[in-house]
Amino acid sequence: MKEPKYIYFEKLPNRDGRTTMNWAIRSKSNKAPLGRVEWYSPWRRYCFEGFVGATFDEICLRDIAAFCEKETARRKENAKTAQSE
């Protein structure tokens, strides 16, 4: 995955004893919080939740989608490896 142009992902501490990772999405220009990526159990994948008032263009949305896909694949591979051990 290439480096996002306008945003960055900041790893957050795990909440409520969860084992899955969470990330804040922030603007590179002013570090404003724009949303977060976290595990959504019903869909078994990482999903994006934008904050009210945050605006995204197609470049940012593609970067967020690529990040969610990458982290979902990583988590599923890690779970698969843990089961086989």
Coordinates of N, CA and C in Angstrom, one line a residue:
M1 N 0.9 -1.2 0.0 CA 0.0 0.0 0.0 C 0.9 1.2 0.0
K2 N 0.6 2.2 -0.9 CA 1.4 3.4 -0.9 C 1.0 4.3 0.2
E3 N 1.9 5.2 0.5 CA 1.6 6.2 1.6 C 0.4 7.1 1.2
P4 N -0.6 7.2 2.1 CA -1.7 8.1 1.8 C -1.2 9.6 1.6
K5 N -1.9 10.3 0.7 CA -1.5 11.6 0.4 C -1.9 12.7 1.4
Y6 N -3.2 12.5 1.9 CA -3.7 13.6 2.8 C -4.0 13.2 4.2
I7 N -4.0 11.9 4.5 CA -4.4 11.4 5.8 C -3.3 10.5 6.3
Y8 N -3.4 10.2 7.6 CA -2.5 9.2 8.2 C -3.3 8.4 9.3
F9 N -2.8 7.2 9.6 CA -3.5 6.3 10.5 C -2.6 6.3 11.8
E10 N -3.3 6.6 12.9 CA -2.6 6.5 14.2 C -3.2 5.4 15.1
K11 N -2.3 4.5 15.4 CA -2.8 3.3 16.2 C -3.2 3.8 17.6
L12 N -4.3 3.3 18.0 CA -4.9 3.7 19.3 C -4.8 2.5 20.3
P13 N -4.8 2.8 21.6 CA -4.7 1.7 22.6 C -6.0 0.9 22.5
N14 N -5.9 -0.4 22.8 CA -7.1 -1.3 22.7 C -8.1 -0.8 23.8
R15 N -9.3 -0.9 23.5 CA -10.4 -0.4 24.4 C -11.1 -1.6 25.0
D16 N -11.5 -1.5 26.2 CA -12.4 -2.5 26.9 C -11.8 -3.9 26.8
G17 N -10.5 -4.1 26.9 CA -10.0 -5.4 26.9 C -10.0 -6.1 25.5
R18 N -10.4 -5.4 24.4 CA -10.4 -6.0 23.1 C -9.0 -6.4 22.6
T19 N -9.0 -7.4 21.8 CA -7.7 -7.8 21.2 C -7.5 -7.2 19.9
T20 N -8.5 -6.7 19.2 CA -8.3 -6.1 17.9 C -7.8 -4.7 18.0
M21 N -7.1 -4.3 16.9 CA -6.5 -3.0 16.9 C -7.5 -1.9 16.4
N22 N -7.3 -0.7 16.8 CA -8.1 0.4 16.3 C -7.1 1.6 15.9
W23 N -7.6 2.4 14.9 CA -6.8 3.5 14.5 C -7.6 4.7 14.3
A24 N -7.0 5.9 14.7 CA -7.6 7.2 14.4 C -7.1 7.5 13.0
I25 N -8.0 8.2 12.2 CA -7.6 8.8 10.9 C -7.5 10.3 11.1
R26 N -6.4 10.8 10.8 CA -6.1 12.2 11.0 C -5.7 12.9 9.7
S27 N -5.9 14.2 9.6 CA -5.5 15.0 8.4 C -4.0 15.2 8.5
K28 N -3.2 15.1 7.5 CA -1.8 15.4 7.5 C -1.6 16.9 7.6
S29 N -2.5 17.7 7.1 CA -2.3 19.1 7.1 C -2.4 19.8 8.4
N30 N -3.4 19.3 9.3 CA -3.6 20.0 10.6 C -3.8 19.0 11.7
K31 N -3.6 17.7 11.4 CA -3.8 16.6 12.4 C -5.2 16.5 13.0
A32 N -6.1 17.1 12.4 CA -7.5 17.0 12.9 C -8.0 15.6 12.8
P33 N -8.8 15.1 13.8 CA -9.3 13.8 13.7 C -10.5 13.7 12.7
L34 N -10.5 12.7 11.9 CA -11.5 12.6 10.8 C -12.4 11.4 11.0
G35 N -11.9 10.4 11.7 CA -12.7 9.2 11.9 C -11.8 8.1 12.5
R36 N -12.3 6.9 12.4 CA -11.5 5.8 13.0 C -11.8 4.5 12.2
V37 N -10.9 3.6 12.3 CA -11.0 2.3 11.8 C -11.0 1.3 12.9
E38 N -12.0 0.4 13.0 CA -12.0 -0.6 14.1 C -12.7 -1.8 13.6
W39 N -12.5 -2.9 14.3 CA -13.1 -4.2 13.9 C -14.6 -4.2 14.2
Y40 N -15.3 -4.7 13.1 CA -16.8 -4.7 13.2 C -17.1 -6.2 13.2
S41 N -17.4 -6.8 14.3 CA -17.6 -8.2 14.5 C -18.7 -8.8 13.6
P42 N -19.9 -8.1 13.4 CA -20.9 -8.7 12.6 C -20.5 -9.0 11.1
W43 N -19.6 -8.1 10.6 CA -19.1 -8.3 9.3 C -17.8 -9.0 9.2
R44 N -17.1 -9.2 10.4 CA -15.9 -9.9 10.4 C -14.8 -9.2 9.6
R45 N -14.7 -7.9 9.8 CA -13.7 -7.1 9.0 C -13.6 -5.7 9.7
Y46 N -12.5 -5.1 9.4 CA -12.3 -3.7 9.8 C -13.1 -2.8 9.0
C47 N -13.7 -1.8 9.6 CA -14.6 -0.8 9.0 C -14.2 0.6 9.4
F48 N -14.6 1.5 8.6 CA -14.3 2.9 8.8 C -15.6 3.6 9.3
E49 N -15.4 4.5 10.3 CA -16.4 5.4 10.8 C -15.9 6.8 10.7
G50 N -16.5 7.6 9.9 CA -16.2 9.0 9.8 C -16.8 9.8 10.8
F51 N -16.2 10.9 11.3 CA -16.7 11.8 12.3 C -17.7 12.8 11.6
V52 N -18.6 13.3 12.3 CA -19.6 14.3 11.7 C -18.8 15.5 11.3
G53 N -19.1 15.9 10.1 CA -18.5 17.1 9.5 C -17.2 16.9 8.8
A54 N -16.7 15.6 8.8 CA -15.5 15.3 8.1 C -15.8 15.1 6.6
T55 N -15.0 15.6 5.7 CA -15.3 15.5 4.3 C -14.1 14.8 3.6
F56 N -14.4 13.8 2.7 CA -13.4 13.0 2.1 C -13.6 13.0 0.6
D57 N -12.5 13.1 -0.2 CA -12.6 12.9 -1.6 C -12.3 11.5 -2.0
E58 N -12.3 11.2 -3.3 CA -12.1 9.8 -3.7 C -10.7 9.3 -3.4
I59 N -9.7 10.2 -3.3 CA -8.3 9.7 -3.0 C -8.3 9.2 -1.5
C60 N -8.8 10.0 -0.6 CA -8.9 9.6 0.8 C -9.7 8.4 1.0
L61 N -10.8 8.3 0.3 CA -11.7 7.1 0.5 C -11.0 5.8 0.0
R62 N -10.2 5.9 -1.1 CA -9.5 4.8 -1.6 C -8.4 4.4 -0.6
D63 N -7.7 5.4 -0.1 CA -6.7 5.1 0.9 C -7.3 4.4 2.1
I64 N -8.4 4.8 2.6 CA -9.1 4.2 3.8 C -9.5 2.8 3.4
A65 N -10.1 2.6 2.2 CA -10.6 1.3 1.8 C -9.4 0.3 1.7
A66 N -8.3 0.8 1.2 CA -7.1 -0.1 1.0 C -6.6 -0.5 2.4
F67 N -6.6 0.5 3.3 CA -6.1 0.2 4.7 C -7.0 -0.8 5.4
C68 N -8.3 -0.6 5.3 CA -9.2 -1.6 5.9 C -9.0 -3.0 5.3
E69 N -8.9 -3.1 4.0 CA -8.7 -4.4 3.3 C -7.4 -5.0 3.8
K70 N -6.3 -4.2 3.9 CA -5.0 -4.8 4.3 C -5.1 -5.3 5.7
E71 N -5.6 -4.5 6.6 CA -5.7 -4.9 8.0 C -6.6 -6.0 8.3
T72 N -7.7 -6.1 7.5 CA -8.6 -7.3 7.6 C -7.9 -8.5 7.2
A73 N -7.2 -8.5 6.1 CA -6.5 -9.6 5.6 C -5.4 -10.1 6.6
R74 N -4.7 -9.1 7.2 CA -3.7 -9.4 8.2 C -4.3 -10.0 9.4
R75 N -5.4 -9.5 9.9 CA -6.0 -10.1 11.1 C -6.5 -11.5 10.8
K76 N -7.1 -11.8 9.6 CA -7.6 -13.1 9.3 C -6.4 -14.1 9.1
E77 N -5.3 -13.6 8.6 CA -4.2 -14.5 8.4 C -3.6 -14.8 9.8
N78 N -3.5 -13.9 10.7 CA -3.0 -14.1 12.0 C -3.9 -15.1 12.8
A79 N -5.2 -15.0 12.6 CA -6.1 -15.9 13.3 C -6.0 -17.3 12.7
K80 N -5.8 -17.4 11.4 CA -5.6 -18.7 10.8 C -4.3 -19.3 11.2
T81 N -3.2 -18.6 11.4 CA -2.0 -19.1 11.8 C -2.1 -19.5 13.3
A82 N -2.8 -18.8 14.1 CA -2.9 -19.1 15.5 C -3.7 -20.4 15.7
Q83 N -4.7 -20.6 14.8 CA -5.5 -21.9 14.9 C -4.7 -23.1 14.5
S84 N -3.7 -22.9 13.6 CA -3.0 -24.1 13.1 C -1.8 -24.4 14.1
E85 N -1.5 -23.6 15.0 CA -0.4 -23.8 16.0 C -0.9 -24.6 17.2

